[in-house]
Amino acid sequence: MRVHRYGVPGARPKAYFQAALHADEIPGLLVAQHLLRGLGQAQAQGQVIGEVVVVPVANPIGLCQHLNGRLLGRFDLESTGNFNRGFLNLAAGVVERLRGRLSANPVANVTLIRETLRTVLAERQAVRETEALKRALLDLAIDADFVFDLHCDGEALLHLYASQWQRDDAIELGADLGAAVVLLEENPGGQPFDEACIEPWLALRAALGEEGPIPLACFATTVELRGQADVRDEDAAADAAALLRFLQRRGVIAGDPGPLPEPLCEPSPLDGVDVLTA
């Protein structure tokens, strides 16, 4: 698994991108290539303020799944299920480690929480190949300020998922991307990658919020880059440019992102989504 890094390790803010965790979802692979090009230019010009980590092919296991000439890549053939489910839940372990250790300083608390997340994750041992992959991906992202999991749907307009507690970030990202739908979730269930990144912060707030201030220091989102057939270079270039503008707005890279576009939608609750068969 190839990992691309930009900026100085440990610099803040840190952004993490991965593409094609569902290995048959190709649009993210192309967007990642445009991201690498843009980040390389920013690095050459000394514009990377924080740290950016990109995994352009997040699932080499799934990418090797071919049956009757067709790429599969969504489900683990060892029967552990959907590649974007069952990521480690670090919340309980982190809460117990931090009970009685938080201070009145939110910055110090964030640093302590991130260190504890990495410690708890390092203690978890992987048995299966897919478990090792999921652990490796989480290890790259668990201390990030911004996490972007790039997917696509079967047939869809561009949309994204984010925590209901991070509505403002989701609205701004959706505006930059031109998202047709922004879905806010509380407990999506199944422990997908984005939930594994944000859930410890929510759990800490709920359990230890009275012991000290706990900012939600990780914005984790799943971006659905239209449908599986929507593999067009012009779309991928525009999507990557929008993601880079969001990084500029959040101080990860330098530069003028320009005015924020008007959002194309109001956020909707994920619980309000239903499936219709016409």
mmCIF file of C-alpha atoms in Angstrom:
data_model
loop_
_atom_site.group_PDB
_atom_site.id
_atom_site.type_symbol
_atom_site.label_atom_id
_atom_site.label_comp_id
_atom_site.label_asym_id
_atom_site.label_seq_id
_atom_site.Cartn_x
_atom_site.Cartn_y
_atom_site.Cartn_z
ATOM 1 C CA MET A 1 0.000 0.000 0.000
ATOM 2 C CA ARG A 2 1.607 3.242 -1.153
ATOM 3 C CA VAL A 3 1.314 6.290 1.102
ATOM 4 C CA HIS A 4 2.071 9.824 -0.122
ATOM 5 C CA ARG A 5 3.014 12.480 2.438
ATOM 6 C CA TYR A 6 3.227 16.244 2.094
ATOM 7 C CA GLY A 7 4.398 18.878 4.547
ATOM 8 C CA VAL A 8 6.226 18.208 7.799
ATOM 9 C CA PRO A 9 5.175 15.137 9.817
ATOM 10 C CA GLY A 10 3.386 16.300 12.945
ATOM 11 C CA ALA A 11 2.532 19.739 11.545
ATOM 12 C CA ARG A 12 -1.036 20.960 11.985
ATOM 13 C CA PRO A 13 -3.649 20.864 10.652
ATOM 14 C CA LYS A 14 -3.361 17.309 9.315
ATOM 15 C CA ALA A 15 -5.551 16.064 6.463
ATOM 16 C CA TYR A 16 -5.924 12.438 5.390
ATOM 17 C CA PHE A 17 -7.372 11.170 2.105
ATOM 18 C CA GLN A 18 -8.023 7.629 0.935
ATOM 19 C CA ALA A 19 -9.663 6.348 -2.234
ATOM 20 C CA ALA A 20 -11.323 3.101 -3.305
ATOM 21 C CA LEU A 21 -11.710 1.357 0.029
ATOM 22 C CA HIS A 22 -14.404 -0.327 -2.023
ATOM 23 C CA ALA A 23 -11.952 -1.309 -4.724
ATOM 24 C CA ASP A 24 -14.534 -1.382 -7.519
ATOM 25 C CA GLU A 25 -15.323 2.319 -7.032
ATOM 26 C CA ILE A 26 -13.021 3.864 -9.622
ATOM 27 C CA PRO A 27 -13.863 7.621 -9.560
ATOM 28 C CA GLY A 28 -11.912 8.140 -6.335
ATOM 29 C CA LEU A 29 -8.788 6.630 -7.876
ATOM 30 C CA LEU A 30 -8.805 9.316 -10.561
ATOM 31 C CA VAL A 31 -9.566 12.119 -8.102
ATOM 32 C CA ALA A 32 -6.640 10.937 -5.978
ATOM 33 C CA GLN A 33 -4.265 11.299 -8.934
ATOM 34 C CA HIS A 34 -5.343 14.907 -9.402
ATOM 35 C CA LEU A 35 -4.962 15.485 -5.662
ATOM 36 C CA LEU A 36 -1.406 14.170 -5.783
ATOM 37 C CA ARG A 37 -0.598 16.516 -8.648
ATOM 38 C CA GLY A 38 -2.066 19.547 -6.858
ATOM 39 C CA LEU A 39 -0.397 18.701 -3.558
ATOM 40 C CA GLY A 40 2.917 18.150 -5.317
ATOM 41 C CA GLN A 41 2.683 21.634 -6.795
ATOM 42 C CA ALA A 42 1.767 23.096 -3.398
ATOM 43 C CA GLN A 43 4.732 21.311 -1.830
ATOM 44 C CA ALA A 44 7.115 22.610 -4.495
ATOM 45 C CA GLN A 45 5.889 26.158 -3.843
ATOM 46 C CA GLY A 46 6.219 25.849 -0.074
ATOM 47 C CA GLN A 47 2.460 26.155 0.459
ATOM 48 C CA VAL A 48 1.832 23.080 2.608
ATOM 49 C CA ILE A 49 1.349 24.526 6.083
ATOM 50 C CA GLY A 50 0.192 21.385 7.855
ATOM 51 C CA GLU A 51 0.555 17.735 6.921
ATOM 52 C CA VAL A 52 -1.337 15.871 4.200
ATOM 53 C CA VAL A 53 -1.404 12.087 3.835
ATOM 54 C CA VAL A 54 -2.906 10.443 0.739
ATOM 55 C CA VAL A 55 -3.520 6.740 0.145
ATOM 56 C CA PRO A 56 -4.619 6.711 -3.514
ATOM 57 C CA VAL A 57 -5.341 2.954 -3.536
ATOM 58 C CA ALA A 58 -6.658 2.083 -0.085
ATOM 59 C CA ASN A 59 -7.600 -1.537 -0.752
ATOM 60 C CA PRO A 60 -5.025 -3.621 -2.635
ATOM 61 C CA ILE A 61 -6.765 -6.756 -1.335
ATOM 62 C CA GLY A 62 -10.044 -5.868 -3.013
ATOM 63 C CA LEU A 63 -8.248 -4.698 -6.141
ATOM 64 C CA CYS A 64 -7.036 -8.282 -6.627
ATOM 65 C CA GLN A 65 -10.581 -9.694 -6.579
ATOM 66 C CA HIS A 66 -11.480 -10.684 -10.128
ATOM 67 C CA LEU A 67 -14.200 -13.191 -10.993
ATOM 68 C CA ASN A 68 -15.172 -14.046 -14.564
ATOM 69 C CA GLY A 69 -13.362 -10.957 -15.790
ATOM 70 C CA ARG A 70 -15.129 -8.615 -13.376
ATOM 71 C CA LEU A 71 -13.539 -6.589 -10.588
ATOM 72 C CA LEU A 72 -15.372 -7.154 -7.302
ATOM 73 C CA GLY A 73 -13.668 -5.425 -4.383
ATOM 74 C CA ARG A 74 -16.569 -4.484 -2.099
ATOM 75 C CA PHE A 75 -16.686 -7.519 0.192
ATOM 76 C CA ASP A 76 -13.856 -9.474 1.753
ATOM 77 C CA LEU A 77 -13.808 -12.974 0.283
ATOM 78 C CA GLU A 78 -12.635 -14.332 3.662
ATOM 79 C CA SER A 79 -16.228 -13.701 4.783
ATOM 80 C CA THR A 80 -15.471 -10.782 7.113
ATOM 81 C CA GLY A 81 -17.952 -8.688 5.150
ATOM 82 C CA ASN A 82 -17.995 -5.211 3.673
ATOM 83 C CA PHE A 83 -14.541 -3.624 3.471
ATOM 84 C CA ASN A 84 -16.042 -0.389 4.846
ATOM 85 C CA ARG A 85 -17.515 -1.967 7.952
ATOM 86 C CA GLY A 86 -16.070 -3.362 11.135
ATOM 87 C CA PHE A 87 -13.261 -0.879 11.704
ATOM 88 C CA LEU A 88 -11.884 -0.900 15.227
ATOM 89 C CA ASN A 89 -13.943 0.932 17.820
ATOM 90 C CA LEU A 90 -11.404 2.657 20.050
ATOM 91 C CA ALA A 91 -13.916 4.677 22.068
ATOM 92 C CA ALA A 92 -14.230 2.490 25.171
ATOM 93 C CA GLY A 93 -10.498 1.987 25.568
ATOM 94 C CA VAL A 94 -9.744 5.675 25.176
ATOM 95 C CA VAL A 95 -12.442 6.735 27.644
ATOM 96 C CA GLU A 96 -11.052 4.432 30.336
ATOM 97 C CA ARG A 97 -7.468 5.584 29.762
ATOM 98 C CA LEU A 98 -8.400 9.265 30.002
ATOM 99 C CA ARG A 99 -10.758 9.204 32.966
ATOM 100 C CA GLY A 100 -9.444 11.736 35.489
ATOM 101 C CA ARG A 101 -6.624 12.948 33.212
ATOM 102 C CA LEU A 102 -8.208 15.828 31.281
ATOM 103 C CA SER A 103 -7.445 19.461 32.095
ATOM 104 C CA ALA A 104 -9.112 22.822 31.555
ATOM 105 C CA ASN A 105 -6.895 23.375 28.490
ATOM 106 C CA PRO A 106 -8.671 22.210 25.295
ATOM 107 C CA VAL A 107 -5.461 22.220 23.227
ATOM 108 C CA ALA A 108 -3.670 20.033 25.761
ATOM 109 C CA ASN A 109 -6.695 17.725 25.896
ATOM 110 C CA VAL A 110 -6.687 17.278 22.117
ATOM 111 C CA THR A 111 -2.985 16.397 22.157
ATOM 112 C CA LEU A 112 -3.506 13.905 24.990
ATOM 113 C CA ILE A 113 -6.510 12.332 23.275
ATOM 114 C CA ARG A 114 -4.601 11.851 20.026
ATOM 115 C CA GLU A 115 -1.664 10.268 21.831
ATOM 116 C CA THR A 116 -4.034 7.938 23.660
ATOM 117 C CA LEU A 117 -5.833 6.988 20.459
ATOM 118 C CA ARG A 118 -2.540 5.955 18.903
ATOM 119 C CA THR A 119 -1.572 3.985 22.022
ATOM 120 C CA VAL A 120 -4.869 2.093 22.172
ATOM 121 C CA LEU A 121 -4.743 1.348 18.442
ATOM 122 C CA ALA A 122 -1.163 0.065 18.680
ATOM 123 C CA GLU A 123 -2.284 -2.481 21.275
ATOM 124 C CA ARG A 124 -4.887 -4.008 18.960
ATOM 125 C CA GLN A 125 -3.538 -7.000 17.089
ATOM 126 C CA ALA A 126 -4.749 -8.020 13.634
ATOM 127 C CA VAL A 127 -5.315 -11.707 12.867
ATOM 128 C CA ARG A 128 -6.627 -11.656 9.297
ATOM 129 C CA GLU A 129 -5.197 -9.871 6.283
ATOM 130 C CA THR A 130 -8.223 -7.579 6.029
ATOM 131 C CA GLU A 131 -7.964 -6.703 9.714
ATOM 132 C CA ALA A 132 -4.333 -5.710 9.149
ATOM 133 C CA LEU A 133 -5.383 -3.475 6.247
ATOM 134 C CA LYS A 134 -8.084 -1.756 8.297
ATOM 135 C CA ARG A 135 -5.712 -1.252 11.199
ATOM 136 C CA ALA A 136 -3.055 0.244 8.894
ATOM 137 C CA LEU A 137 -5.542 2.703 7.367
ATOM 138 C CA LEU A 138 -6.846 3.751 10.774
ATOM 139 C CA ASP A 139 -3.285 4.214 12.010
ATOM 140 C CA LEU A 140 -2.690 6.779 9.247
ATOM 141 C CA ALA A 141 -5.903 8.705 9.942
ATOM 142 C CA ILE A 142 -6.736 8.446 13.643
ATOM 143 C CA ASP A 143 -4.871 11.628 14.643
ATOM 144 C CA ALA A 144 -5.946 13.742 11.640
ATOM 145 C CA ASP A 145 -7.897 16.988 11.835
ATOM 146 C CA PHE A 146 -9.686 16.180 8.556
ATOM 147 C CA VAL A 147 -10.439 12.728 7.124
ATOM 148 C CA PHE A 148 -11.796 12.231 3.602
ATOM 149 C CA ASP A 149 -12.921 8.747 2.535
ATOM 150 C CA LEU A 150 -13.540 8.887 -1.228
ATOM 151 C CA HIS A 151 -16.220 6.525 -2.535
ATOM 152 C CA CYS A 152 -18.927 6.466 -5.200
ATOM 153 C CA ASP A 153 -22.424 5.015 -5.441
ATOM 154 C CA GLY A 154 -23.974 2.781 -8.087
ATOM 155 C CA GLU A 155 -25.746 5.655 -9.825
ATOM 156 C CA ALA A 156 -25.835 9.004 -8.042
ATOM 157 C CA LEU A 157 -25.201 12.708 -7.957
ATOM 158 C CA LEU A 158 -22.256 13.845 -5.867
ATOM 159 C CA HIS A 159 -23.127 13.688 -2.167
ATOM 160 C CA LEU A 160 -21.426 13.301 1.182
ATOM 161 C CA TYR A 161 -21.931 11.978 4.708
ATOM 162 C CA ALA A 162 -20.737 13.643 7.914
ATOM 163 C CA SER A 163 -21.545 13.745 11.610
ATOM 164 C CA GLN A 164 -24.572 15.790 12.603
ATOM 165 C CA TRP A 165 -22.316 17.517 15.142
ATOM 166 C CA GLN A 166 -20.124 18.902 12.334
ATOM 167 C CA ARG A 167 -22.803 20.523 10.257
ATOM 168 C CA ASP A 168 -20.863 23.698 9.386
ATOM 169 C CA ASP A 169 -17.843 21.821 8.023
ATOM 170 C CA ALA A 170 -20.148 19.559 6.022
ATOM 171 C CA ILE A 171 -22.013 22.517 4.523
ATOM 172 C CA GLU A 172 -18.794 24.239 3.451
ATOM 173 C CA LEU A 173 -17.308 21.074 1.971
ATOM 174 C CA GLY A 174 -20.567 20.382 0.148
ATOM 175 C CA ALA A 175 -20.576 23.929 -1.226
ATOM 176 C CA ASP A 176 -17.014 23.625 -2.535
ATOM 177 C CA LEU A 177 -17.770 20.246 -4.130
ATOM 178 C CA GLY A 178 -21.148 21.276 -5.510
ATOM 179 C CA ALA A 179 -22.788 18.413 -3.624
ATOM 180 C CA ALA A 180 -26.421 17.774 -4.479
ATOM 181 C CA VAL A 181 -27.046 16.187 -1.064
ATOM 182 C CA VAL A 182 -25.341 16.493 2.333
ATOM 183 C CA LEU A 183 -26.386 13.753 4.758
ATOM 184 C CA LEU A 184 -25.815 14.224 8.484
ATOM 185 C CA GLU A 185 -25.610 11.073 10.567
ATOM 186 C CA GLU A 186 -25.705 10.347 14.288
ATOM 187 C CA ASN A 187 -24.928 6.654 14.615
ATOM 188 C CA PRO A 188 -24.694 5.149 11.113
ATOM 189 C CA GLY A 189 -23.912 1.699 12.514
ATOM 190 C CA GLY A 190 -21.565 -0.994 11.307
ATOM 191 C CA GLN A 191 -18.425 0.984 12.221
ATOM 192 C CA PRO A 192 -17.460 2.360 8.787
ATOM 193 C CA PHE A 193 -14.163 4.188 8.421
ATOM 194 C CA ASP A 194 -15.451 7.716 8.996
ATOM 195 C CA GLU A 195 -17.335 6.636 12.125
ATOM 196 C CA ALA A 196 -14.217 4.916 13.484
ATOM 197 C CA CYS A 197 -12.388 8.254 13.225
ATOM 198 C CA ILE A 198 -15.031 10.525 14.803
ATOM 199 C CA GLU A 199 -16.702 8.166 17.302
ATOM 200 C CA PRO A 200 -13.966 8.337 19.988
ATOM 201 C CA TRP A 201 -14.350 12.119 20.187
ATOM 202 C CA LEU A 202 -18.120 11.872 20.542
ATOM 203 C CA ALA A 203 -17.811 9.137 23.161
ATOM 204 C CA LEU A 204 -15.294 11.164 25.147
ATOM 205 C CA ARG A 205 -17.582 14.184 25.127
ATOM 206 C CA ALA A 206 -20.479 12.100 26.368
ATOM 207 C CA ALA A 207 -18.510 10.287 29.075
ATOM 208 C CA LEU A 208 -15.939 12.853 30.228
ATOM 209 C CA GLY A 209 -17.301 16.195 29.071
ATOM 210 C CA GLU A 210 -17.612 17.425 32.646
ATOM 211 C CA GLU A 211 -13.924 16.762 33.332
ATOM 212 C CA GLY A 212 -12.660 19.262 30.758
ATOM 213 C CA PRO A 213 -13.313 20.777 27.324
ATOM 214 C CA ILE A 214 -13.180 18.231 24.486
ATOM 215 C CA PRO A 215 -13.280 19.788 21.009
ATOM 216 C CA LEU A 216 -14.430 17.626 18.108
ATOM 217 C CA ALA A 217 -10.929 17.732 16.683
ATOM 218 C CA CYS A 218 -11.539 15.367 13.759
ATOM 219 C CA PHE A 219 -13.893 16.132 10.865
ATOM 220 C CA ALA A 220 -14.453 12.802 9.102
ATOM 221 C CA THR A 221 -16.523 12.556 5.946
ATOM 222 C CA THR A 222 -17.394 10.035 3.263
ATOM 223 C CA VAL A 223 -17.584 11.692 -0.153
ATOM 224 C CA GLU A 224 -19.601 9.843 -2.798
ATOM 225 C CA LEU A 225 -18.158 10.891 -6.163
ATOM 226 C CA ARG A 226 -21.310 10.291 -8.237
ATOM 227 C CA GLY A 227 -21.786 6.801 -9.743
ATOM 228 C CA GLN A 228 -19.465 3.960 -10.703
ATOM 229 C CA ALA A 229 -19.627 4.844 -14.394
ATOM 230 C CA ASP A 230 -18.789 8.516 -13.768
ATOM 231 C CA VAL A 231 -15.079 8.246 -14.480
ATOM 232 C CA ARG A 232 -14.292 11.479 -16.319
ATOM 233 C CA ASP A 233 -11.054 13.380 -16.098
ATOM 234 C CA GLU A 234 -12.755 16.779 -16.095
ATOM 235 C CA ASP A 235 -14.959 15.792 -13.146
ATOM 236 C CA ALA A 236 -12.019 14.335 -11.242
ATOM 237 C CA ALA A 237 -9.933 17.472 -11.780
ATOM 238 C CA ALA A 238 -12.788 19.684 -10.568
ATOM 239 C CA ASP A 239 -13.414 17.479 -7.514
ATOM 240 C CA ALA A 240 -9.730 17.509 -6.556
ATOM 241 C CA ALA A 241 -9.581 21.286 -6.973
ATOM 242 C CA ALA A 242 -12.612 21.628 -4.684
ATOM 243 C CA LEU A 243 -10.993 19.448 -2.027
ATOM 244 C CA LEU A 244 -7.818 21.526 -2.218
ATOM 245 C CA ARG A 245 -9.840 24.709 -1.807
ATOM 246 C CA PHE A 246 -11.387 23.246 1.337
ATOM 247 C CA LEU A 247 -7.878 22.576 2.656
ATOM 248 C CA GLN A 248 -7.022 26.211 1.968
ATOM 249 C CA ARG A 249 -10.088 27.366 3.909
ATOM 250 C CA ARG A 250 -8.977 25.241 6.857
ATOM 251 C CA GLY A 251 -5.349 26.372 6.803
ATOM 252 C CA VAL A 252 -3.837 23.055 5.744
ATOM 253 C CA ILE A 253 -2.326 24.605 2.615
ATOM 254 C CA ALA A 254 -1.744 28.246 1.737
ATOM 255 C CA GLY A 255 -3.476 30.135 -1.047
ATOM 256 C CA ASP A 256 -6.679 31.973 -1.799
ATOM 257 C CA PRO A 257 -9.641 29.617 -2.274
ATOM 258 C CA GLY A 258 -11.900 32.443 -3.419
ATOM 259 C CA PRO A 259 -15.407 33.040 -2.118
ATOM 260 C CA LEU A 260 -17.349 30.022 -0.915
ATOM 261 C CA PRO A 261 -19.945 28.978 -3.525
ATOM 262 C CA GLU A 262 -23.581 28.961 -2.534
ATOM 263 C CA PRO A 263 -24.563 25.485 -1.290
ATOM 264 C CA LEU A 264 -26.815 23.553 -3.655
ATOM 265 C CA CYS A 265 -28.776 22.020 -0.780
ATOM 266 C CA GLU A 266 -29.640 22.152 2.884
ATOM 267 C CA PRO A 267 -28.249 19.236 4.913
ATOM 268 C CA SER A 268 -30.617 16.321 5.474
ATOM 269 C CA PRO A 269 -30.642 13.747 8.288
ATOM 270 C CA LEU A 270 -29.462 10.305 7.236
ATOM 271 C CA ASP A 271 -32.358 8.859 9.234
ATOM 272 C CA GLY A 272 -34.695 10.570 6.766
ATOM 273 C CA VAL A 273 -33.384 8.585 3.797
ATOM 274 C CA ASP A 274 -35.436 5.730 2.398
ATOM 275 C CA VAL A 275 -35.115 3.435 -0.604
ATOM 276 C CA LEU A 276 -37.769 3.601 -3.302
ATOM 277 C CA THR A 277 -38.221 1.073 -6.077
ATOM 278 C CA ALA A 278 -39.884 2.509 -9.163
#
